[in-house]
Coordinates of C-alpha atoms in Angstrom, one line a residue:
X1 CA 13.8 77.9 -19.8
X2 CA 15.6 74.8 -18.3
X3 CA 14.9 73.0 -14.6
X4 CA 18.3 73.0 -14.2
X5 CA 20.7 75.6 -15.8
X6 CA 23.8 74.3 -17.2
X7 CA 27.4 75.2 -16.2
X8 CA 29.7 76.1 -18.8
X9 CA 32.7 73.6 -19.1
X10 CA 35.5 75.3 -17.7
X11 CA 39.1 73.9 -16.7
X12 CA 39.6 72.4 -20.3
X13 CA 42.3 69.8 -19.2
X14 CA 40.1 67.9 -17.1
X15 CA 37.1 67.8 -19.9
X16 CA 39.4 66.7 -22.4
X17 CA 39.2 63.2 -20.3
X18 CA 35.5 64.0 -18.9
X19 CA 32.3 65.4 -20.2
X20 CA 30.4 68.3 -19.2
X21 CA 28.8 68.7 -15.9
X22 CA 25.6 70.4 -14.9
X23 CA 25.1 72.0 -11.6
X24 CA 22.0 72.9 -9.5
X25 CA 23.5 76.4 -9.2
X26 CA 22.1 79.2 -11.5
X27 CA 22.9 77.0 -14.6
X28 CA 41.0 51.3 -31.5
X29 CA 42.2 48.6 -28.8
X30 CA 39.2 45.7 -28.3
X31 CA 36.7 47.8 -30.7
X32 CA 35.1 46.1 -33.6
X33 CA 36.5 47.8 -36.6
X34 CA 35.0 48.4 -40.1
X35 CA 36.9 49.3 -43.3
X36 CA 36.6 52.8 -42.2
X37 CA 39.4 54.9 -40.6
X38 CA 39.0 57.4 -38.2
X39 CA 40.5 60.6 -36.3
X40 CA 40.2 63.8 -35.4
X41 CA 40.7 67.0 -36.8
X42 CA 43.7 68.7 -35.8
X43 CA 43.4 69.8 -32.1
X44 CA 42.3 73.2 -31.1
X45 CA 44.7 75.7 -30.0
X46 CA 44.1 75.0 -26.2
X47 CA 45.4 71.7 -26.6
X48 CA 48.6 72.4 -28.8
X49 CA 51.7 71.3 -27.3
X50 CA 53.9 73.7 -25.7
X51 CA 56.7 74.7 -27.7
X52 CA 59.8 72.8 -27.6
X53 CA 62.5 74.0 -25.0
X54 CA 64.8 76.6 -26.4
X55 CA 68.1 76.7 -26.4
X56 CA 70.0 78.8 -23.8
X57 CA 68.9 82.1 -23.8
X58 CA 66.5 84.8 -22.0
X59 CA 63.1 84.0 -20.9
X60 CA 61.3 86.4 -23.0
X61 CA 63.0 84.4 -25.9
X62 CA 61.5 81.6 -24.8
X63 CA 58.0 83.2 -23.9
X64 CA 58.0 84.5 -27.5
X65 CA 58.9 81.0 -29.1
X66 CA 56.0 79.5 -27.0
X67 CA 53.4 82.4 -27.7
X68 CA 54.5 81.7 -31.7
X69 CA 53.9 78.3 -31.4
X70 CA 50.5 79.0 -30.1
X71 CA 49.5 81.4 -32.7
X72 CA 50.6 78.7 -35.2
X73 CA 48.5 76.0 -33.7
X74 CA 45.6 78.5 -33.4
X75 CA 45.8 79.3 -37.1
X76 CA 46.0 75.7 -38.2
X77 CA 43.2 74.7 -36.4
X78 CA 41.2 77.7 -37.4
X79 CA 42.0 76.8 -41.3
X80 CA 41.0 73.3 -40.9
X81 CA 37.4 74.5 -39.3
X82 CA 36.9 76.8 -42.0
X83 CA 38.2 73.8 -44.9
X84 CA 35.5 71.6 -43.3
X85 CA 32.7 73.8 -43.3
X86 CA 33.2 74.7 -47.0
X87 CA 33.7 71.5 -48.4
X88 CA 31.7 71.6 -51.5
X89 CA 30.8 67.9 -51.5
X90 CA 29.9 68.5 -47.6
X91 CA 26.2 69.0 -46.5
X92 CA 24.7 69.5 -43.2
X93 CA 21.6 68.3 -42.0
X94 CA 18.2 69.5 -42.5
X95 CA 16.1 67.5 -39.8
X96 CA 17.5 65.3 -36.5
X97 CA 15.8 63.1 -33.9
X98 CA 17.3 61.6 -31.2
X99 CA 17.0 58.8 -28.4
X100 CA 16.5 61.7 -26.0
X101 CA 16.8 65.4 -25.1
X102 CA 17.7 67.2 -22.3
X103 CA 14.9 68.1 -20.3
X104 CA 12.5 66.9 -23.3
X105 CA 13.4 69.7 -25.4
X106 CA 11.9 70.1 -28.8
X107 CA 11.8 71.9 -31.7
X108 CA 14.5 74.8 -31.6
X109 CA 14.7 74.9 -27.6
X110 CA 18.0 74.3 -26.6
X111 CA 19.8 70.9 -26.5
X112 CA 17.0 69.9 -29.1
X113 CA 17.7 67.1 -31.8
X114 CA 17.4 70.2 -33.8
X115 CA 20.4 72.1 -32.8
X116 CA 22.7 69.3 -34.3
X117 CA 21.3 70.4 -37.8
X118 CA 22.8 73.2 -40.2
X119 CA 26.8 74.2 -39.7
X120 CA 28.6 74.6 -36.4
X121 CA 27.4 77.3 -34.4
X122 CA 29.4 76.3 -31.2
X123 CA 32.7 78.4 -30.6
X124 CA 34.1 76.8 -27.6
X125 CA 34.3 73.5 -25.7
X126 CA 31.3 74.5 -23.3
X127 CA 28.3 73.0 -22.1
X128 CA 25.9 74.9 -24.8
X129 CA 22.2 74.7 -25.9
X130 CA 23.4 75.4 -29.5
X131 CA 24.5 71.8 -29.4
X132 CA 22.2 68.3 -28.8
X133 CA 22.5 66.4 -25.4
X134 CA 20.6 63.7 -24.1
X135 CA 17.9 63.5 -21.4
X136 CA 20.8 62.1 -18.9
X137 CA 24.3 62.2 -18.2
X138 CA 26.3 58.5 -18.1
X139 CA 22.9 56.6 -19.4
X140 CA 24.7 54.5 -21.8
X141 CA 23.6 54.1 -25.6
X142 CA 22.1 57.1 -27.0
X143 CA 21.6 58.3 -30.7
X144 CA 21.1 61.0 -33.5
X145 CA 19.5 60.5 -36.4
X146 CA 19.8 63.4 -39.3
X147 CA 18.5 63.5 -42.5
X148 CA 20.2 65.8 -45.2
X149 CA 19.2 67.9 -48.3
X150 CA 20.6 65.5 -51.0
X151 CA 21.6 61.8 -51.4
X152 CA 24.9 61.0 -52.6
X153 CA 27.2 58.2 -52.7
X154 CA 29.0 58.9 -49.3
X155 CA 32.9 58.8 -48.4
X156 CA 33.0 60.6 -45.2
X157 CA 31.0 61.4 -41.8
X158 CA 32.0 64.3 -39.9
X159 CA 30.8 64.5 -35.7
X160 CA 31.3 68.0 -34.6
X161 CA 31.7 67.4 -30.8
X162 CA 31.5 70.3 -28.9
X163 CA 31.2 69.1 -24.9
X164 CA 32.5 65.4 -23.3
X165 CA 34.2 64.5 -26.8
X166 CA 35.0 60.9 -27.3
X167 CA 31.7 59.1 -26.5
X168 CA 30.7 58.1 -30.0
X169 CA 31.0 54.4 -30.7
X170 CA 28.9 53.7 -34.4
X171 CA 28.4 55.9 -37.8
X172 CA 25.5 54.2 -39.6
X173 CA 24.6 55.4 -43.1
X174 CA 21.2 54.4 -44.6
X175 CA 20.6 52.9 -48.4
X176 CA 17.4 54.3 -50.3
X177 CA 15.5 51.5 -49.0
X178 CA 15.8 52.5 -45.4
X179 CA 18.6 49.6 -44.8
X180 CA 21.2 50.7 -41.9
X181 CA 24.9 50.2 -43.2
X182 CA 27.8 50.5 -40.4
X183 CA 30.7 52.6 -41.8
X184 CA 32.4 52.5 -38.5
X185 CA 32.4 51.2 -35.5
X186 CA 34.9 51.6 -32.5
X187 CA 36.7 53.8 -30.3
X188 CA 36.1 57.8 -30.4
X189 CA 39.4 59.7 -30.3
X190 CA 38.0 62.9 -30.0
X191 CA 39.2 65.7 -27.3
X192 CA 38.2 69.1 -26.9
X193 CA 35.8 71.0 -29.7
X194 CA 36.7 69.1 -32.6
X195 CA 35.5 66.7 -35.5
X196 CA 35.4 62.7 -35.2
X197 CA 35.8 62.4 -39.0
X198 CA 35.2 59.1 -40.5
X199 CA 36.4 58.2 -43.7
X200 CA 35.4 54.7 -45.8
X201 CA 35.3 53.5 -49.3
X202 CA 32.3 55.4 -51.3
X203 CA 29.2 53.6 -51.0
X204 CA 27.6 51.7 -54.0
X205 CA 24.4 53.1 -53.1
X206 CA 23.3 56.9 -52.2
X207 CA 22.5 58.1 -48.7
X208 CA 21.0 61.3 -47.3
X209 CA 20.5 60.0 -43.4
X210 CA 23.2 59.6 -41.0
X211 CA 22.6 57.9 -37.6
X212 CA 25.5 58.7 -34.8
X213 CA 25.4 56.0 -31.5
X214 CA 27.1 57.2 -28.5
X215 CA 27.7 55.2 -25.3
X216 CA 27.5 58.3 -22.7
X217 CA 29.0 56.1 -19.8
X218 CA 32.3 55.8 -21.6
X219 CA 32.9 59.7 -21.1
X220 CA 31.5 60.7 -17.9
X221 CA 29.2 63.6 -17.8
X222 CA 27.1 65.6 -20.2
X223 CA 28.1 64.7 -24.3
X224 CA 27.3 67.5 -26.7
X225 CA 27.4 66.9 -30.5
X226 CA 27.1 70.4 -32.5
X227 CA 26.6 69.4 -35.8
X228 CA 27.4 66.3 -38.4
X229 CA 28.2 66.6 -42.0
X230 CA 28.0 64.2 -44.7
X231 CA 30.6 64.0 -47.5
X232 CA 29.9 62.7 -50.7
X233 CA 29.3 62.7 -54.6
X234 CA 26.5 62.4 -57.2
X235 CA 28.1 59.6 -58.8

């Protein structure tokens, strides 16, 4: 049981600009860049733009148009999430350690590093024990170190952020001798429940380890990671 239960992240528009908040109630600008490219997956339906202004017509027509637009955005988002989860070249972490965990959580406890292993299991942008988060909010540098089943020549890392998105500042992969290689460093564009998608030239070495570094003071509140996918091939 947690010392201070967590408050579900409501008021989504505000949270897209800030991290998750806890309660004591019952519950690329000047950034350094590598050759990697980064972007977020299509935004979740809650972030979808409003429908274009309709030509003169009834209020009902405008409402129907907005509803159709929202449904299309939701469908696009769902398809992209499924495509990522089903990627034959993708694999999910089987072990994880972290710089710290909320309430010093270990093992399978909520908010432990282990919660960032396996495929995504947080289904809405919220403060959720099924994701990893650090011991304190806004403390500065925190990291998540993940191990994968099979070494591959990596081409992409996808970080599924589930609350307080936008705080990742660096992604590294490790060669077979344990040497760290930064494949991306910069400004995280992720908002809402979504992936930071870091693409880079295929590594000449094989890797089965990824380290994700966050600056938790960049996005105020609690910054949570649901899962991290390593993408690559045998050759």
